[in-house]
Coordinates of N, CA, C and O in Angstrom, one line a residue:
M237 N 20.2 -52.9 -108.6 CA 20.0 -52.1 -109.7 C 21.1 -51.1 -109.8 O 21.7 -50.6 -108.8
S238 N 21.5 -50.6 -111.0 CA 22.6 -49.8 -111.2 C 22.3 -48.4 -110.7 O 21.2 -47.9 -110.7
G239 N 23.4 -47.7 -110.3 CA 23.3 -46.3 -109.8 C 23.0 -45.4 -110.9 O 22.4 -44.3 -110.8
Q240 N 23.3 -45.8 -112.2 CA 23.1 -45.0 -113.3 C 21.9 -45.5 -114.1 O 21.6 -46.7 -114.1
K241 N 21.1 -44.6 -114.7 CA 20.0 -45.1 -115.5 C 20.6 -45.3 -116.9 O 20.9 -44.4 -117.6
V242 N 20.7 -46.6 -117.3 CA 21.2 -47.0 -118.6 C 20.2 -47.9 -119.3 O 19.4 -48.6 -118.6
L243 N 20.2 -47.8 -120.6 CA 19.4 -48.7 -121.4 C 20.0 -50.0 -121.5 O 21.1 -50.1 -122.0
P244 N 19.4 -51.1 -121.0 CA 20.0 -52.4 -121.1 C 20.0 -53.0 -122.5 O 19.1 -53.7 -122.9
S245 N 21.0 -52.6 -123.3 CA 21.0 -53.1 -124.7 C 22.4 -53.6 -124.9 O 23.4 -53.4 -124.1
R246 N 22.6 -54.3 -126.1 CA 23.9 -54.9 -126.4 C 25.0 -53.8 -126.6 O 26.1 -53.9 -126.1
M247 N 24.6 -52.7 -127.2 CA 25.5 -51.6 -127.5 C 26.0 -51.0 -126.1 O 27.2 -50.7 -126.0
T248 N 25.1 -50.7 -125.2 CA 25.4 -50.2 -123.9 C 26.3 -51.2 -123.2 O 27.2 -50.8 -122.5
F249 N 25.9 -52.4 -123.3 CA 26.7 -53.5 -122.6 C 28.1 -53.5 -123.1 O 29.1 -53.5 -122.3
Q250 N 28.3 -53.5 -124.4 CA 29.7 -53.5 -125.0 C 30.5 -52.2 -124.6 O 31.6 -52.3 -124.2
A251 N 29.8 -51.1 -124.6 CA 30.5 -49.8 -124.3 C 30.9 -49.8 -122.8 O 32.0 -49.3 -122.5
T252 N 30.0 -50.3 -122.0 CA 30.3 -50.3 -120.5 C 31.5 -51.3 -120.2 O 32.3 -51.0 -119.4
K253 N 31.5 -52.4 -120.9 CA 32.6 -53.4 -120.8 C 33.9 -52.8 -121.2 O 34.9 -52.9 -120.5
N254 N 33.9 -52.0 -122.3 CA 35.1 -51.3 -122.8 C 35.5 -50.2 -121.8 O 36.7 -50.1 -121.5
R255 N 34.6 -49.5 -121.2 CA 34.9 -48.5 -120.2 C 35.5 -49.2 -119.0 O 36.5 -48.7 -118.4
L256 N 35.0 -50.4 -118.6 CA 35.5 -51.1 -117.4 C 36.9 -51.6 -117.7 O 37.8 -51.5 -116.8
K257 N 37.1 -52.1 -118.9 CA 38.5 -52.5 -119.3 C 39.5 -51.4 -119.2 O 40.6 -51.5 -118.7
G258 N 39.1 -50.2 -119.8 CA 39.9 -49.0 -119.7 C 40.2 -48.5 -118.3 O 41.3 -48.1 -118.0
A259 N 39.2 -48.6 -117.5 CA 39.3 -48.2 -116.1 C 40.3 -49.1 -115.3 O 41.1 -48.7 -114.5
N260 N 40.2 -50.4 -115.6 CA 41.1 -51.4 -115.0 C 42.6 -51.2 -115.4 O 43.5 -51.2 -114.6
T261 N 42.7 -50.9 -116.7 CA 44.1 -50.6 -117.3 C 44.6 -49.3 -116.7 O 45.8 -49.3 -116.3
G262 N 43.8 -48.3 -116.6 CA 44.2 -47.0 -116.0 C 44.6 -47.2 -114.5 O 45.6 -46.6 -114.1
H263 N 43.8 -48.0 -113.8 CA 44.1 -48.3 -112.4 C 45.5 -49.0 -112.3 O 46.3 -48.6 -111.4
K264 N 45.8 -50.0 -113.1 CA 47.0 -50.7 -113.0 C 48.2 -49.7 -113.3 O 49.2 -49.7 -112.6
L265 N 48.0 -48.9 -114.4 CA 49.1 -47.9 -114.7 C 49.3 -46.9 -113.6 O 50.5 -46.6 -113.3
L266 N 48.2 -46.4 -113.1 CA 48.4 -45.4 -112.0 C 49.0 -46.0 -110.7 O 49.7 -45.3 -110.0
K267 N 48.6 -47.2 -110.5 CA 49.2 -47.9 -109.3 C 50.7 -48.1 -109.5 O 51.5 -47.9 -108.6
K268 N 51.2 -48.4 -110.7 CA 52.6 -48.5 -111.0 C 53.3 -47.2 -110.8 O 54.4 -47.1 -110.3
K269 N 52.6 -46.1 -111.3 CA 53.2 -44.8 -111.2 C 53.3 -44.4 -109.7 O 54.3 -43.9 -109.2
S270 N 52.3 -44.7 -108.9 CA 52.3 -44.5 -107.5 C 53.4 -45.2 -106.8 O 54.1 -44.6 -105.9
D271 N 53.6 -46.5 -107.2 CA 54.7 -47.2 -106.6 C 56.1 -46.7 -107.0 O 57.0 -46.6 -106.1
A272 N 56.2 -46.2 -108.2 CA 57.5 -45.6 -108.6 C 57.8 -44.3 -107.9 O 58.9 -44.1 -107.5
L273 N 56.7 -43.5 -107.7 CA 56.9 -42.3 -106.9 C 57.3 -42.6 -105.5 O 58.1 -41.9 -104.9
T274 N 56.7 -43.6 -104.9 CA 57.0 -44.0 -103.5 C 58.5 -44.4 -103.4 O 59.2 -44.0 -102.5
V275 N 59.0 -45.2 -104.3 CA 60.4 -45.6 -104.3 C 61.3 -44.4 -104.4 O 62.3 -44.3 -103.7
R276 N 61.0 -43.5 -105.3 CA 61.8 -42.3 -105.6 C 61.8 -41.4 -104.3 O 62.8 -40.8 -104.0
I277 N 60.6 -41.3 -103.7 CA 60.5 -40.4 -102.5 C 61.4 -41.0 -101.4 O 62.1 -40.2 -100.7
R278 N 61.4 -42.3 -101.2 CA 62.2 -42.9 -100.2 C 63.7 -42.7 -100.5 O 64.5 -42.4 -99.5
Q279 N 64.1 -42.8 -101.7 CA 65.5 -42.5 -102.1 C 65.9 -41.1 -101.8 O 66.9 -40.8 -101.2
I280 N 65.0 -40.2 -102.1 CA 65.3 -38.8 -101.8 C 65.3 -38.5 -100.4 O 66.1 -37.7 -99.9
L281 N 64.4 -39.1 -99.6 CA 64.5 -38.9 -98.1 C 65.8 -39.4 -97.5 O 66.4 -38.7 -96.7
K282 N 66.3 -40.5 -98.0 CA 67.7 -40.9 -97.5 C 68.7 -39.9 -97.9 O 69.6 -39.6 -97.1
Q283 N 68.7 -39.4 -99.1 CA 69.6 -38.4 -99.6 C 69.5 -37.1 -98.8 O 70.5 -36.5 -98.5
I284 N 68.3 -36.8 -98.4 CA 68.1 -35.5 -97.7 C 68.7 -35.6 -96.3 O 69.4 -34.7 -95.8
V285 N 68.5 -36.8 -95.7 CA 69.2 -37.0 -94.3 C 70.7 -36.9 -94.4 O 71.3 -36.2 -93.6
E286 N 71.3 -37.6 -95.4 CA 72.7 -37.5 -95.6 C 73.2 -36.1 -95.9 O 74.2 -35.7 -95.4
S287 N 72.4 -35.4 -96.8 CA 72.8 -34.1 -97.2 C 72.7 -33.1 -96.0 O 73.5 -32.2 -95.9
K288 N 71.7 -33.3 -95.1 CA 71.6 -32.4 -94.0 C 72.7 -32.6 -93.0 O 73.3 -31.6 -92.5
N289 N 73.1 -33.8 -92.8 CA 74.3 -34.1 -92.0 C 75.6 -33.5 -92.5 O 76.4 -32.9 -91.8
E290 N 75.7 -33.7 -93.9 CA 76.9 -33.1 -94.5 C 76.9 -31.6 -94.5 O 77.9 -30.9 -94.3
M291 N 75.7 -31.0 -94.7 CA 75.6 -29.5 -94.6 C 75.9 -29.0 -93.2 O 76.6 -28.0 -93.1
G292 N 75.4 -29.7 -92.2 CA 75.8 -29.2 -90.8 C 77.3 -29.3 -90.6 O 77.8 -28.3 -90.0
T293 N 77.9 -30.3 -91.0 CA 79.3 -30.5 -90.8 C 80.1 -29.4 -91.6 O 81.0 -28.7 -91.1
S294 N 79.7 -29.2 -92.9 CA 80.4 -28.2 -93.7 C 80.2 -26.7 -93.2 O 81.1 -25.9 -93.2
L295 N 79.0 -26.4 -92.7 CA 78.7 -25.1 -92.1 C 79.5 -24.9 -90.8 O 80.0 -23.8 -90.5
R296 N 79.6 -26.0 -90.0 CA 80.4 -25.9 -88.8 C 81.9 -25.6 -89.1 O 82.5 -24.7 -88.5
E297 N 82.4 -26.3 -90.1 CA 83.8 -26.1 -90.5 C 84.0 -24.7 -91.1 O 85.0 -24.1 -90.8
A298 N 83.0 -24.2 -91.8 CA 83.1 -22.9 -92.4 C 83.1 -21.8 -91.4 O 83.9 -20.9 -91.4
N299 N 82.3 -22.0 -90.4 CA 82.3 -21.0 -89.3 C 83.5 -21.0 -88.5 O 84.0 -20.0 -88.0
F300 N 84.1 -22.2 -88.2 CA 85.3 -22.3 -87.5 C 86.5 -21.7 -88.3 O 87.3 -21.0 -87.8
S301 N 86.4 -21.9 -89.6 CA 87.5 -21.3 -90.5 C 87.3 -19.7 -90.5 O 88.3 -19.0 -90.5
L302 N 86.1 -19.2 -90.4 CA 85.9 -17.8 -90.3 C 86.4 -17.2 -89.0 O 87.1 -16.2 -89.0
A303 N 86.2 -18.0 -87.9 CA 86.8 -17.6 -86.6 C 88.3 -17.6 -86.7 O 88.9 -16.7 -86.1
A304 N 88.9 -18.5 -87.4 CA 90.3 -18.6 -87.5 C 90.8 -17.4 -88.3 O 91.9 -16.8 -88.0
V305 N 90.1 -16.9 -89.3 CA 90.5 -15.8 -90.1 C 90.4 -14.5 -89.2 O 91.4 -13.7 -89.2
Y306 N 89.4 -14.4 -88.4 CA 89.3 -13.2 -87.5 C 90.4 -13.2 -86.5 O 91.0 -12.2 -86.1
Y307 N 90.8 -14.4 -86.0 CA 91.9 -14.5 -85.1 C 93.2 -14.2 -85.7 O 94.0 -13.5 -85.1
A308 N 93.4 -14.7 -86.9 CA 94.7 -14.4 -87.6 C 94.9 -13.0 -88.1 O 95.9 -12.4 -88.1
A309 N 93.8 -12.5 -88.7 CA 93.9 -11.2 -89.4 C 93.3 -10.0 -88.6 O 93.5 -8.9 -89.0
G310 N 92.5 -10.3 -87.6 CA 91.9 -9.2 -86.8 C 90.5 -8.9 -87.4 O 90.1 -9.4 -88.4
D311 N 89.8 -8.0 -86.6 CA 88.5 -7.7 -87.0 C 88.4 -6.8 -88.3 O 87.3 -6.8 -88.9
D312 N 89.4 -6.1 -88.6 CA 89.4 -5.2 -89.8 C 89.5 -6.0 -91.1 O 89.3 -5.4 -92.2
I313 N 89.6 -7.3 -91.1 CA 89.7 -8.1 -92.3 C 88.4 -8.0 -93.1 O 88.3 -8.1 -94.3
K314 N 87.3 -7.9 -92.3 CA 85.9 -7.8 -92.9 C 85.9 -6.7 -93.9 O 85.3 -6.9 -95.1
Y315 N 86.4 -5.5 -93.6 CA 86.3 -4.4 -94.5 C 87.2 -4.6 -95.7 O 86.9 -4.2 -96.8
Q316 N 88.4 -5.2 -95.5 CA 89.2 -5.5 -96.7 C 88.6 -6.5 -97.7 O 88.7 -6.3 -98.9
V317 N 87.9 -7.5 -97.1 CA 87.2 -8.4 -98.0 C 86.1 -7.7 -98.7 O 85.9 -8.0 -99.9
L318 N 85.3 -6.9 -98.0 CA 84.2 -6.2 -98.7 C 84.7 -5.3 -99.8 O 84.0 -5.1 -100.8
Q319 N 85.8 -4.7 -99.6 CA 86.4 -3.8 -100.7 C 86.9 -4.6 -101.9 O 86.8 -4.1 -103.0
N320 N 87.3 -5.8 -101.7 CA 87.9 -6.6 -102.8 C 86.9 -7.5 -103.5 O 87.2 -8.2 -104.4
V321 N 85.6 -7.5 -103.0 CA 84.6 -8.3 -103.6 C 84.2 -7.7 -104.9 O 83.9 -6.4 -105.0
G322 N 84.0 -8.5 -106.0 CA 83.6 -7.9 -107.3 C 82.1 -7.5 -107.3 O 81.4 -7.8 -106.3
P323 N 81.7 -6.9 -108.4 CA 80.3 -6.4 -108.4 C 79.3 -7.5 -108.7 O 78.1 -7.3 -108.4
S324 N 79.7 -8.6 -109.2 CA 78.8 -9.7 -109.4 C 79.2 -10.9 -108.6 O 80.3 -11.1 -108.1
A325 N 78.2 -11.8 -108.4 CA 78.4 -13.0 -107.6 C 79.4 -14.0 -108.3 O 79.4 -14.0 -109.5
G326 N 80.2 -14.7 -107.5 CA 81.1 -15.6 -108.1 C 80.5 -17.0 -108.4 O 81.0 -17.7 -109.2
S327 N 79.4 -17.2 -107.8 CA 78.6 -18.5 -108.0 C 77.2 -18.2 -108.4 O 76.6 -17.3 -107.8
R328 N 76.7 -18.9 -109.2 CA 75.2 -18.8 -109.6 C 74.6 -20.2 -109.6 O 75.3 -21.2 -109.8
V329 N 73.3 -20.2 -109.4 CA 72.5 -21.4 -109.4 C 71.7 -21.5 -110.6 O 70.9 -20.5 -110.9
T330 N 71.8 -22.6 -111.4 CA 71.0 -22.8 -112.5 C 70.0 -23.9 -112.2 O 70.2 -24.7 -111.4
M331 N 68.9 -23.9 -113.0 CA 67.9 -25.0 -112.8 C 67.7 -25.7 -114.1 O 67.6 -25.1 -115.2
K332 N 67.6 -27.0 -114.0 CA 67.2 -27.9 -115.1 C 66.1 -28.7 -114.6 O 65.8 -28.8 -113.4
V333 N 65.4 -29.3 -115.5 CA 64.2 -30.1 -115.2 C 64.4 -31.6 -115.4 O 64.9 -32.0 -116.5
D334 N 64.1 -32.4 -114.4 CA 64.2 -33.8 -114.5 C 62.8 -34.4 -114.5 O 61.9 -33.8 -113.9
N335 N 62.6 -35.6 -115.1 CA 61.3 -36.2 -115.2 C 61.3 -37.5 -114.5 O 62.1 -38.4 -114.9
V336 N 60.5 -37.7 -113.5 CA 60.3 -38.9 -112.8 C 58.9 -39.4 -112.9 O 58.0 -38.7 -112.3
A337 N 58.6 -40.4 -113.6 CA 57.3 -41.0 -113.7 C 56.3 -39.9 -114.2 O 55.2 -39.8 -113.6
G338 N 56.7 -39.1 -115.1 CA 55.8 -38.1 -115.6 C 55.7 -36.8 -114.8 O 54.9 -35.9 -115.1
V339 N 56.5 -36.7 -113.7 CA 56.5 -35.5 -112.8 C 57.7 -34.7 -113.1 O 58.8 -35.3 -113.1
K340 N 57.6 -33.5 -113.4 CA 58.7 -32.6 -113.7 C 59.3 -32.1 -112.4 O 58.6 -31.5 -111.6
I341 N 60.6 -32.4 -112.2 CA 61.2 -32.0 -110.9 C 62.4 -31.0 -111.2 O 63.2 -31.3 -112.1
P342 N 62.4 -29.8 -110.5 CA 63.5 -28.9 -110.7 C 64.8 -29.5 -110.0 O 64.7 -30.0 -108.9
V343 N 65.9 -29.4 -110.7 CA 67.2 -29.8 -110.2 C 68.1 -28.6 -110.2 O 68.3 -28.0 -111.3
F344 N 68.7 -28.2 -109.1 CA 69.5 -27.0 -109.0 C 71.0 -27.4 -109.1 O 71.4 -28.4 -108.6
E345 N 71.8 -26.6 -109.9 CA 73.2 -26.9 -110.0 C 73.9 -25.5 -109.8 O 73.5 -24.5 -110.3
K346 N 75.1 -25.6 -109.1 CA 75.9 -24.4 -108.9 C 76.9 -24.3 -110.0 O 77.5 -25.2 -110.4
V347 N 77.0 -23.0 -110.6 CA 77.9 -22.7 -111.7 C 78.9 -21.7 -111.2 O 78.4 -20.6 -110.7
E348 N 80.1 -22.0 -111.3 CA 81.2 -21.0 -110.9 C 81.5 -20.1 -112.1 O 81.5 -20.5 -113.2
S349 N 81.7 -18.8 -111.8 CA 82.1 -17.9 -112.8 C 83.7 -18.0 -113.0 O 84.4 -18.5 -112.1
E350 N 84.2 -17.5 -114.1 CA 85.6 -17.7 -114.4 C 86.5 -16.8 -113.5 O 87.5 -17.3 -113.1
G351 N 86.1 -15.6 -113.2 CA 86.9 -14.7 -112.4 C 87.1 -15.2 -111.0 O 86.1 -15.5 -110.3
K352 N 88.3 -15.1 -110.4 CA 88.5 -15.5 -109.1 C 88.5 -14.2 -108.2 O 89.0 -13.2 -108.7
A353 N 88.1 -14.3 -107.0 CA 88.1 -13.1 -106.1 C 89.6 -12.7 -105.9 O 90.5 -13.5 -106.1
S354 N 89.8 -11.5 -105.4 CA 91.1 -11.0 -105.3 C 92.1 -11.8 -104.5 O 91.7 -12.3 -103.4
D355 N 93.2 -12.1 -105.1 CA 94.2 -13.0 -104.4 C 95.0 -12.2 -103.4 O 95.7 -12.8 -102.6
L356 N 95.0 -10.9 -103.5 CA 95.8 -10.1 -102.6 C 95.1 -9.8 -101.3 O 95.7 -9.1 -100.4
T357 N 93.9 -10.2 -101.1 CA 93.2 -9.9 -99.9 C 93.8 -10.6 -98.7 O 94.1 -11.8 -98.7
G358 N 94.1 -9.9 -97.7 CA 94.8 -10.4 -96.5 C 96.2 -10.8 -96.7 O 96.7 -11.7 -96.0
L359 N 96.9 -10.2 -97.6 CA 98.3 -10.5 -97.9 C 99.2 -10.2 -96.7 O 100.1 -10.9 -96.4
A360 N 98.8 -9.1 -96.0 CA 99.7 -8.7 -94.9 C 99.6 -9.7 -93.7 O 100.6 -10.0 -93.2
K361 N 98.4 -10.1 -93.4 CA 98.2 -11.1 -92.4 C 96.9 -11.9 -92.6 O 95.9 -11.3 -93.0
G362 N 97.0 -13.2 -92.4 CA 95.8 -14.0 -92.4 C 95.3 -14.4 -93.8 O 94.2 -14.9 -94.0
G363 N 96.2 -14.3 -94.8 CA 95.8 -14.6 -96.2 C 95.5 -16.1 -96.4 O 94.6 -16.4 -97.1
Q364 N 96.4 -16.9 -95.8 CA 96.1 -18.4 -96.0 C 94.9 -18.8 -95.3 O 94.1 -19.6 -95.9
K365 N 94.6 -18.3 -94.2 CA 93.4 -18.6 -93.4 C 92.2 -18.1 -94.2 O 91.1 -18.8 -94.2
L366 N 92.3 -17.0 -94.9 CA 91.2 -16.4 -95.7 C 90.9 -17.3 -96.9 O 89.8 -17.6 -97.2
D367 N 91.9 -17.8 -97.5 CA 91.8 -18.7 -98.6 C 91.1 -20.1 -98.2 O 90.2 -20.6 -98.8
Q368 N 91.5 -20.6 -97.0 CA 90.9 -21.8 -96.5 C 89.5 -21.6 -96.2 O 88.6 -22.4 -96.4
S369 N 89.2 -20.4 -95.6 CA 87.8 -20.1 -95.3 C 87.0 -20.0 -96.5 O 85.8 -20.4 -96.6
R370 N 87.5 -19.4 -97.6 CA 86.8 -19.3 -98.9 C 86.5 -20.7 -99.4 O 85.3 -20.9 -99.9
V371 N 87.4 -21.6 -99.3 CA 87.2 -23.0 -99.8 C 86.1 -23.7 -99.0 O 85.2 -24.3 -99.5
T372 N 86.2 -23.5 -97.6 CA 85.2 -24.2 -96.8 C 83.8 -23.6 -97.0 O 82.8 -24.4 -97.0
F373 N 83.7 -22.3 -97.2 CA 82.4 -21.7 -97.5 C 81.8 -22.2 -98.8 O 80.6 -22.3 -99.0
T374 N 82.7 -22.4 -99.8 CA 82.3 -22.9 -101.1 C 81.8 -24.3 -101.0 O 80.7 -24.6 -101.6
K375 N 82.4 -25.1 -100.2 CA 81.9 -26.5 -99.9 C 80.5 -26.4 -99.3 O 79.6 -27.2 -99.6
A376 N 80.4 -25.5 -98.3 CA 79.1 -25.3 -97.6 C 78.0 -24.9 -98.6 O 76.9 -25.4 -98.5
L377 N 78.4 -24.0 -99.5 CA 77.4 -23.6 -100.5 C 77.0 -24.7 -101.4 O 75.8 -24.9 -101.8
D378 N 78.0 -25.6 -101.8 CA 77.7 -26.7 -102.6 C 76.7 -27.7 -101.9 O 75.7 -28.1 -102.6
S379 N 76.9 -27.9 -100.7 CA 76.0 -28.8 -100.0 C 74.6 -28.2 -99.8 O 73.6 -28.9 -99.8
L380 N 74.6 -26.9 -99.6 CA 73.3 -26.2 -99.5 C 72.5 -26.2 -100.8 O 71.3 -26.4 -100.8
V381 N 73.2 -26.1 -101.9 CA 72.5 -26.2 -103.2 C 71.9 -27.6 -103.4 O 70.8 -27.8 -103.9
V382 N 72.7 -28.6 -103.1 CA 72.3 -30.0 -103.2 C 71.0 -30.3 -102.3 O 70.0 -30.9 -102.7
L383 N 71.1 -29.8 -101.1 CA 70.0 -29.9 -100.2 C 68.7 -29.2 -100.7 O 67.6 -29.8 -100.6
A384 N 68.9 -28.0 -101.2 CA 67.7 -27.3 -101.8 C 67.1 -28.1 -102.9 O 65.9 -28.1 -103.0
S385 N 67.9 -28.6 -103.8 CA 67.4 -29.4 -104.9 C 66.7 -30.6 -104.4 O 65.6 -30.9 -105.0
L386 N 67.2 -31.3 -103.4 CA 66.5 -32.5 -102.9 C 65.2 -32.2 -102.3 O 64.2 -32.9 -102.5
Q387 N 65.2 -31.1 -101.5 CA 63.9 -30.8 -100.8 C 62.9 -30.3 -101.8 O 61.7 -30.6 -101.6
T388 N 63.3 -29.6 -102.8 CA 62.3 -29.2 -103.8 C 61.7 -30.4 -104.6 O 60.5 -30.4 -104.8
A389 N 62.6 -31.3 -104.9 CA 62.2 -32.5 -105.6 C 61.2 -33.3 -104.7 O 60.2 -33.9 -105.1
F390 N 61.5 -33.4 -103.4 CA 60.7 -34.1 -102.4 C 59.3 -33.5 -102.4 O 58.3 -34.2 -102.4
V391 N 59.2 -32.2 -102.3 CA 57.9 -31.5 -102.3 C 57.1 -31.8 -103.5 O 55.9 -32.1 -103.5
A392 N 57.7 -31.7 -104.7 CA 57.0 -31.9 -106.0 C 56.6 -33.4 -106.1 O 55.4 -33.6 -106.5
L393 N 57.4 -34.3 -105.7 CA 57.0 -35.7 -105.8 C 55.9 -36.1 -104.8 O 55.1 -36.9 -105.1
D394 N 56.0 -35.5 -103.6 CA 55.0 -35.7 -102.6 C 53.6 -35.3 -103.1 O 52.6 -36.0 -103.0
E395 N 53.5 -34.1 -103.7 CA 52.3 -33.6 -104.2 C 51.8 -34.5 -105.4 O 50.6 -34.8 -105.4
A396 N 52.7 -34.9 -106.3 CA 52.3 -35.8 -107.4 C 51.8 -37.1 -106.8 O 50.8 -37.7 -107.4
Q397 N 52.4 -37.6 -105.8 CA 52.0 -38.9 -105.2 C 50.6 -38.8 -104.6 O 49.8 -39.7 -104.7
K398 N 50.4 -37.7 -103.9 CA 49.0 -37.5 -103.3 C 47.9 -37.5 -104.4 O 46.9 -38.2 -104.2
I399 N 48.2 -36.8 -105.5 CA 47.2 -36.7 -106.5 C 47.0 -38.1 -107.2 O 45.9 -38.5 -107.4
T400 N 48.1 -38.8 -107.4 CA 48.0 -40.1 -108.1 C 47.3 -41.1 -107.2 O 46.5 -41.9 -107.6
N401 N 47.6 -41.0 -105.9 CA 46.9 -42.0 -104.9 C 45.4 -41.7 -104.9 O 44.6 -42.6 -104.8
R402 N 45.0 -40.4 -105.0 CA 43.6 -40.0 -105.0 C 42.9 -40.6 -106.3 O 41.8 -41.1 -106.2
R403 N 43.6 -40.5 -107.4 CA 43.1 -41.1 -108.6 C 43.0 -42.6 -108.6 O 42.0 -43.2 -109.0
V404 N 44.0 -43.2 -108.0 CA 44.0 -44.7 -107.9 C 42.8 -45.1 -107.0 O 42.0 -46.0 -107.3
N405 N 42.6 -44.4 -105.9 CA 41.5 -44.8 -105.0 C 40.2 -44.5 -105.6 O 39.2 -45.3 -105.4
A406 N 40.1 -43.4 -106.3 CA 38.8 -43.1 -107.0 C 38.4 -44.2 -108.0 O 37.3 -44.6 -108.1
L407 N 39.4 -44.6 -108.8 CA 39.1 -45.7 -109.7 C 38.8 -47.0 -109.0 O 37.9 -47.7 -109.4
E408 N 39.6 -47.3 -108.0 CA 39.4 -48.6 -107.3 C 38.1 -48.7 -106.5 O 37.4 -49.8 -106.5
Y409 N 37.7 -47.6 -105.9 CA 36.6 -47.7 -104.9 C 35.3 -47.1 -105.5 O 34.2 -47.2 -104.9
V410 N 35.4 -46.3 -106.6 CA 34.2 -45.6 -107.1 C 33.9 -46.0 -108.5 O 32.8 -46.6 -108.8
V411 N 34.8 -45.8 -109.4 CA 34.5 -45.9 -110.8 C 34.3 -47.4 -111.2 O 33.3 -47.8 -111.8
I412 N 35.3 -48.2 -110.9 CA 35.3 -49.6 -111.3 C 34.1 -50.4 -110.6 O 33.4 -51.1 -111.3
P413 N 33.8 -50.2 -109.3 CA 32.6 -50.8 -108.8 C 31.3 -50.4 -109.5 O 30.4 -51.2 -109.7
R414 N 31.2 -49.1 -109.8 CA 30.0 -48.7 -110.5 C 29.8 -49.3 -111.9 O 28.7 -49.7 -112.3
L415 N 31.0 -49.4 -112.6 CA 30.9 -50.0 -113.9 C 30.6 -51.5 -113.8 O 29.8 -52.0 -114.7
E416 N 31.2 -52.2 -112.8 CA 30.9 -53.6 -112.7 C 29.4 -53.8 -112.3 O 28.7 -54.7 -112.8
E417 N 28.8 -52.9 -111.5 CA 27.4 -53.0 -111.2 C 26.5 -52.7 -112.4 O 25.5 -53.4 -112.6
T418 N 27.0 -51.8 -113.2 CA 26.2 -51.5 -114.5 C 26.3 -52.8 -115.4 O 25.2 -53.1 -116.0
V419 N 27.4 -53.4 -115.5 CA 27.6 -54.6 -116.4 C 26.7 -55.7 -115.8 O 26.0 -56.4 -116.6
R420 N 26.6 -55.9 -114.5 CA 25.8 -56.9 -113.9 C 24.3 -56.6 -114.2 O 23.5 -57.5 -114.4
Y421 N 23.9 -55.3 -114.1 CA 22.6 -54.9 -114.3 C 22.1 -55.2 -115.8 O 21.0 -55.7 -116.0
I422 N 23.0 -54.9 -116.7 CA 22.7 -55.1 -118.1 C 22.6 -56.6 -118.4 O 21.7 -57.2 -119.0

């Protein structure tokens, strides 16, 4: 006997069959969405691993270049750099939204401002090393922004996949069997 108390009539039978058909269609669509999210999550995981390796390399190079600046210009270069830094940041991070299988994912992009930091910093000694260090730290910042974007996307997609899988399982193991049982009862 059915878990629900239904009146066994033609109208109820037809309505239940339509609900069963809708549940099956919804299950198929949600299953496809879940599969698409799984594929995208695996792609992002590969990109995260590559980005972490790249970020580690770029940060190591940036710190070595900073050590080279201190060696070439001395410890007092830090105060010269701080005096020549402008009042606003040279790089900013903007966010746009990407859509993957109905899930909105934030994507971060680095935007450079037009003004360049003072070219005369370290002119007396260590100026070339300072410029090289600025370039390597800029590359490190680029890789850091890419990694942050990927990790944020991963978290959002993972949550969406969990919710979608719960809905797929609820349809597959609860709703559809109940509707089939009701159709058999009628």
